């Protein structure tokens, strides 16, 4: 059974920081691309950042350098470090393994709320 468990969200003021975590199980984590997603305008699932099994990160999703994705294969965990948060960053964040799961809903997600 493939499982994903997101955590680390919360309520912060603009300019604050959060570190999201996603613990995965049920597949060979070290061989899998992992990503963070959130529903955007029109409830379309938007990619936030992803990281390949080789550690590669798509620079097209830099978010002005405010967000960093990383992984710890020994812990089957992927992280999203978010700094200088803006109200527009608010939403439910989900992780996903594209070869094994759908995006924006496999796990429970974690809520990020940024107030101005």
JSON list of C-alpha atoms in Angstrom, two decimals:
[
{"chain": "A", "resi": 1, "resn": "UNK", "atom": "CA", "xyz": [0.00, 0.00, 0.00]},
{"chain": "A", "resi": 2, "resn": "UNK", "atom": "CA", "xyz": [1.39, 3.37, -1.04]},
{"chain": "A", "resi": 3, "resn": "UNK", "atom": "CA", "xyz": [0.92, 5.98, 1.65]},
{"chain": "A", "resi": 4, "resn": "UNK", "atom": "CA", "xyz": [1.88, 9.64, 1.95]},
{"chain": "A", "resi": 5, "resn": "UNK", "atom": "CA", "xyz": [1.57, 11.67, 5.13]},
{"chain": "A", "resi": 6, "resn": "UNK", "atom": "CA", "xyz": [2.06, 15.43, 4.94]},
{"chain": "A", "resi": 7, "resn": "UNK", "atom": "CA", "xyz": [2.67, 17.61, 7.97]},
{"chain": "A", "resi": 8, "resn": "UNK", "atom": "CA", "xyz": [4.22, 20.90, 9.03]},
{"chain": "A", "resi": 9, "resn": "UNK", "atom": "CA", "xyz": [1.64, 23.41, 7.88]},
{"chain": "A", "resi": 10, "resn": "UNK", "atom": "CA", "xyz": [0.22, 26.13, 10.03]},
{"chain": "A", "resi": 11, "resn": "UNK", "atom": "CA", "xyz": [-0.79, 29.76, 10.26]},
{"chain": "A", "resi": 12, "resn": "UNK", "atom": "CA", "xyz": [1.88, 32.43, 9.88]},
{"chain": "A", "resi": 13, "resn": "UNK", "atom": "CA", "xyz": [2.10, 36.11, 9.10]},
{"chain": "A", "resi": 14, "resn": "UNK", "atom": "CA", "xyz": [3.45, 37.32, 5.80]},
{"chain": "A", "resi": 15, "resn": "UNK", "atom": "CA", "xyz": [7.22, 37.04, 5.77]},
{"chain": "A", "resi": 16, "resn": "UNK", "atom": "CA", "xyz": [7.22, 33.99, 7.99]},
{"chain": "A", "resi": 17, "resn": "UNK", "atom": "CA", "xyz": [8.55, 30.52, 7.30]},
{"chain": "A", "resi": 18, "resn": "UNK", "atom": "CA", "xyz": [7.33, 26.94, 7.38]},
{"chain": "A", "resi": 19, "resn": "UNK", "atom": "CA", "xyz": [8.93, 23.56, 6.79]},
{"chain": "A", "resi": 20, "resn": "UNK", "atom": "CA", "xyz": [6.64, 20.91, 5.37]},
{"chain": "A", "resi": 21, "resn": "UNK", "atom": "CA", "xyz": [7.39, 17.20, 5.57]},
{"chain": "A", "resi": 22, "resn": "UNK", "atom": "CA", "xyz": [6.02, 14.18, 3.75]},
{"chain": "A", "resi": 23, "resn": "UNK", "atom": "CA", "xyz": [6.72, 10.65, 4.93]},
{"chain": "A", "resi": 24, "resn": "UNK", "atom": "CA", "xyz": [6.25, 8.04, 2.23]},
{"chain": "A", "resi": 25, "resn": "UNK", "atom": "CA", "xyz": [5.89, 4.27, 2.30]},
{"chain": "A", "resi": 26, "resn": "UNK", "atom": "CA", "xyz": [4.91, 1.40, 0.04]},
{"chain": "A", "resi": 27, "resn": "UNK", "atom": "CA", "xyz": [7.43, 1.95, -2.77]},
{"chain": "A", "resi": 28, "resn": "UNK", "atom": "CA", "xyz": [11.15, 2.32, -3.32]},
{"chain": "A", "resi": 29, "resn": "UNK", "atom": "CA", "xyz": [11.47, 5.93, -2.28]},
{"chain": "A", "resi": 30, "resn": "UNK", "atom": "CA", "xyz": [15.10, 6.34, -3.34]},
{"chain": "A", "resi": 31, "resn": "UNK", "atom": "CA", "xyz": [14.19, 5.57, -6.98]},
{"chain": "A", "resi": 32, "resn": "UNK", "atom": "CA", "xyz": [11.20, 7.89, -7.14]},
{"chain": "A", "resi": 33, "resn": "UNK", "atom": "CA", "xyz": [10.70, 11.47, -8.23]},
{"chain": "A", "resi": 34, "resn": "UNK", "atom": "CA", "xyz": [8.83, 13.34, -5.51]},
{"chain": "A", "resi": 35, "resn": "UNK", "atom": "CA", "xyz": [6.93, 16.59, -5.66]},
{"chain": "A", "resi": 36, "resn": "UNK", "atom": "CA", "xyz": [4.87, 19.12, -3.77]},
{"chain": "A", "resi": 37, "resn": "UNK", "atom": "CA", "xyz": [1.56, 20.31, -5.23]},
{"chain": "A", "resi": 38, "resn": "UNK", "atom": "CA", "xyz": [-1.37, 22.49, -4.32]},
{"chain": "A", "resi": 39, "resn": "UNK", "atom": "CA", "xyz": [-4.76, 23.30, -5.84]},
{"chain": "A", "resi": 40, "resn": "UNK", "atom": "CA", "xyz": [-4.55, 26.66, -7.57]},
{"chain": "A", "resi": 41, "resn": "UNK", "atom": "CA", "xyz": [-7.03, 28.92, -9.37]},
{"chain": "A", "resi": 42, "resn": "UNK", "atom": "CA", "xyz": [-9.95, 26.97, -10.73]},
{"chain": "A", "resi": 43, "resn": "UNK", "atom": "CA", "xyz": [-8.97, 24.09, -8.46]},
{"chain": "A", "resi": 44, "resn": "UNK", "atom": "CA", "xyz": [-6.29, 23.02, -10.93]},
{"chain": "A", "resi": 45, "resn": "UNK", "atom": "CA", "xyz": [-3.51, 21.02, -9.32]},
{"chain": "A", "resi": 46, "resn": "UNK", "atom": "CA", "xyz": [-0.34, 23.09, -9.58]},
{"chain": "A", "resi": 47, "resn": "UNK", "atom": "CA", "xyz": [3.17, 21.80, -9.19]},
{"chain": "A", "resi": 48, "resn": "UNK", "atom": "CA", "xyz": [5.09, 23.72, -6.53]},
{"chain": "A", "resi": 49, "resn": "UNK", "atom": "CA", "xyz": [8.45, 21.95, -6.79]},
{"chain": "A", "resi": 50, "resn": "UNK", "atom": "CA", "xyz": [9.70, 18.47, -7.52]},
{"chain": "A", "resi": 51, "resn": "UNK", "atom": "CA", "xyz": [12.94, 16.62, -7.04]},
{"chain": "A", "resi": 52, "resn": "UNK", "atom": "CA", "xyz": [14.24, 13.71, -9.04]},
{"chain": "A", "resi": 53, "resn": "UNK", "atom": "CA", "xyz": [15.73, 10.51, -7.72]},
{"chain": "A", "resi": 54, "resn": "UNK", "atom": "CA", "xyz": [19.10, 11.96, -8.73]},
{"chain": "A", "resi": 55, "resn": "UNK", "atom": "CA", "xyz": [18.42, 15.13, -6.75]},
{"chain": "A", "resi": 56, "resn": "UNK", "atom": "CA", "xyz": [17.65, 17.28, -9.78]},
{"chain": "A", "resi": 57, "resn": "UNK", "atom": "CA", "xyz": [15.30, 20.23, -9.29]},
{"chain": "A", "resi": 58, "resn": "UNK", "atom": "CA", "xyz": [13.40, 22.03, -12.05]},
{"chain": "A", "resi": 59, "resn": "UNK", "atom": "CA", "xyz": [14.57, 25.65, -11.94]},
{"chain": "A", "resi": 60, "resn": "UNK", "atom": "CA", "xyz": [11.40, 26.76, -13.74]},
{"chain": "A", "resi": 61, "resn": "UNK", "atom": "CA", "xyz": [9.65, 26.54, -10.38]},
{"chain": "A", "resi": 62, "resn": "UNK", "atom": "CA", "xyz": [12.01, 28.69, -8.35]},
{"chain": "A", "resi": 63, "resn": "UNK", "atom": "CA", "xyz": [9.32, 30.75, -6.58]},
{"chain": "A", "resi": 64, "resn": "UNK", "atom": "CA", "xyz": [11.77, 33.65, -6.46]},
{"chain": "A", "resi": 65, "resn": "UNK", "atom": "CA", "xyz": [14.13, 31.44, -4.51]},
{"chain": "A", "resi": 66, "resn": "UNK", "atom": "CA", "xyz": [11.79, 31.40, -1.54]},
{"chain": "A", "resi": 67, "resn": "UNK", "atom": "CA", "xyz": [11.07, 27.66, -1.65]},
{"chain": "A", "resi": 68, "resn": "UNK", "atom": "CA", "xyz": [13.50, 24.76, -1.41]},
{"chain": "A", "resi": 69, "resn": "UNK", "atom": "CA", "xyz": [12.74, 21.08, -1.89]},
{"chain": "A", "resi": 70, "resn": "UNK", "atom": "CA", "xyz": [14.95, 18.37, -0.45]},
{"chain": "A", "resi": 71, "resn": "UNK", "atom": "CA", "xyz": [14.81, 14.69, 0.38]},
{"chain": "A", "resi": 72, "resn": "UNK", "atom": "CA", "xyz": [16.20, 12.28, 2.94]},
{"chain": "A", "resi": 73, "resn": "UNK", "atom": "CA", "xyz": [16.15, 8.81, 1.44]},
{"chain": "A", "resi": 74, "resn": "UNK", "atom": "CA", "xyz": [17.12, 7.20, 4.73]},
{"chain": "A", "resi": 75, "resn": "UNK", "atom": "CA", "xyz": [13.90, 8.53, 6.23]},
{"chain": "A", "resi": 76, "resn": "UNK", "atom": "CA", "xyz": [11.66, 8.16, 3.14]},
{"chain": "A", "resi": 77, "resn": "UNK", "atom": "CA", "xyz": [10.88, 11.84, 3.55]},
{"chain": "A", "resi": 78, "resn": "UNK", "atom": "CA", "xyz": [10.63, 14.83, 1.25]},
{"chain": "A", "resi": 79, "resn": "UNK", "atom": "CA", "xyz": [10.66, 18.39, 2.60]},
{"chain": "A", "resi": 80, "resn": "UNK", "atom": "CA", "xyz": [9.52, 21.78, 1.41]},
{"chain": "A", "resi": 81, "resn": "UNK", "atom": "CA", "xyz": [11.22, 24.72, 3.09]},
{"chain": "A", "resi": 82, "resn": "UNK", "atom": "CA", "xyz": [9.20, 27.91, 2.56]},
{"chain": "A", "resi": 83, "resn": "UNK", "atom": "CA", "xyz": [10.54, 31.34, 3.47]},
{"chain": "A", "resi": 84, "resn": "UNK", "atom": "CA", "xyz": [9.23, 34.89, 3.12]},
{"chain": "A", "resi": 85, "resn": "UNK", "atom": "CA", "xyz": [5.72, 33.56, 2.76]},
{"chain": "A", "resi": 86, "resn": "UNK", "atom": "CA", "xyz": [3.03, 35.62, 1.07]},
{"chain": "A", "resi": 87, "resn": "UNK", "atom": "CA", "xyz": [-0.76, 35.45, 1.43]},
{"chain": "A", "resi": 88, "resn": "UNK", "atom": "CA", "xyz": [-0.96, 34.07, -2.12]},
{"chain": "A", "resi": 89, "resn": "UNK", "atom": "CA", "xyz": [0.99, 31.02, -0.92]},
{"chain": "A", "resi": 90, "resn": "UNK", "atom": "CA", "xyz": [-1.96, 29.96, 1.23]},
{"chain": "A", "resi": 91, "resn": "UNK", "atom": "CA", "xyz": [-3.53, 26.62, 0.44]},
{"chain": "A", "resi": 92, "resn": "UNK", "atom": "CA", "xyz": [-3.43, 22.91, 1.09]},
{"chain": "A", "resi": 93, "resn": "UNK", "atom": "CA", "xyz": [-0.10, 21.38, 0.17]},
{"chain": "A", "resi": 94, "resn": "UNK", "atom": "CA", "xyz": [0.18, 17.77, -0.94]},
{"chain": "A", "resi": 95, "resn": "UNK", "atom": "CA", "xyz": [3.14, 15.62, -1.80]},
{"chain": "A", "resi": 96, "resn": "UNK", "atom": "CA", "xyz": [3.09, 13.03, -4.55]},
{"chain": "A", "resi": 97, "resn": "UNK", "atom": "CA", "xyz": [5.16, 10.38, -6.25]},
{"chain": "A", "resi": 98, "resn": "UNK", "atom": "CA", "xyz": [4.12, 10.75, -9.91]},
{"chain": "A", "resi": 99, "resn": "UNK", "atom": "CA", "xyz": [4.83, 7.13, -10.82]},
{"chain": "A", "resi": 100, "resn": "UNK", "atom": "CA", "xyz": [2.75, 5.81, -7.94]},
{"chain": "A", "resi": 101, "resn": "UNK", "atom": "CA", "xyz": [0.15, 8.40, -6.92]},
{"chain": "A", "resi": 102, "resn": "UNK", "atom": "CA", "xyz": [-2.07, 11.13, -8.23]},
{"chain": "A", "resi": 103, "resn": "UNK", "atom": "CA", "xyz": [-1.39, 14.70, -7.16]},
{"chain": "A", "resi": 104, "resn": "UNK", "atom": "CA", "xyz": [-3.41, 16.96, -4.87]},
{"chain": "A", "resi": 105, "resn": "UNK", "atom": "CA", "xyz": [-5.16, 14.44, -2.74]},
{"chain": "A", "resi": 106, "resn": "UNK", "atom": "CA", "xyz": [-3.35, 11.18, -2.15]},
{"chain": "A", "resi": 107, "resn": "UNK", "atom": "CA", "xyz": [-2.45, 12.03, 1.43]},
{"chain": "A", "resi": 108, "resn": "UNK", "atom": "CA", "xyz": [-4.33, 14.24, 3.87]},
{"chain": "A", "resi": 109, "resn": "UNK", "atom": "CA", "xyz": [-2.42, 17.36, 2.82]},
{"chain": "A", "resi": 110, "resn": "UNK", "atom": "CA", "xyz": [-1.27, 20.08, 5.16]},
{"chain": "A", "resi": 111, "resn": "UNK", "atom": "CA", "xyz": [-2.84, 23.52, 5.39]},
{"chain": "A", "resi": 112, "resn": "UNK", "atom": "CA", "xyz": [-0.74, 26.65, 4.96]},
{"chain": "A", "resi": 113, "resn": "UNK", "atom": "CA", "xyz": [-2.37, 29.93, 5.91]},
{"chain": "A", "resi": 114, "resn": "UNK", "atom": "CA", "xyz": [-0.49, 33.19, 5.47]},
{"chain": "A", "resi": 115, "resn": "UNK", "atom": "CA", "xyz": [-2.04, 36.36, 6.82]},
{"chain": "A", "resi": 116, "resn": "UNK", "atom": "CA", "xyz": [-1.18, 39.88, 5.76]}
]
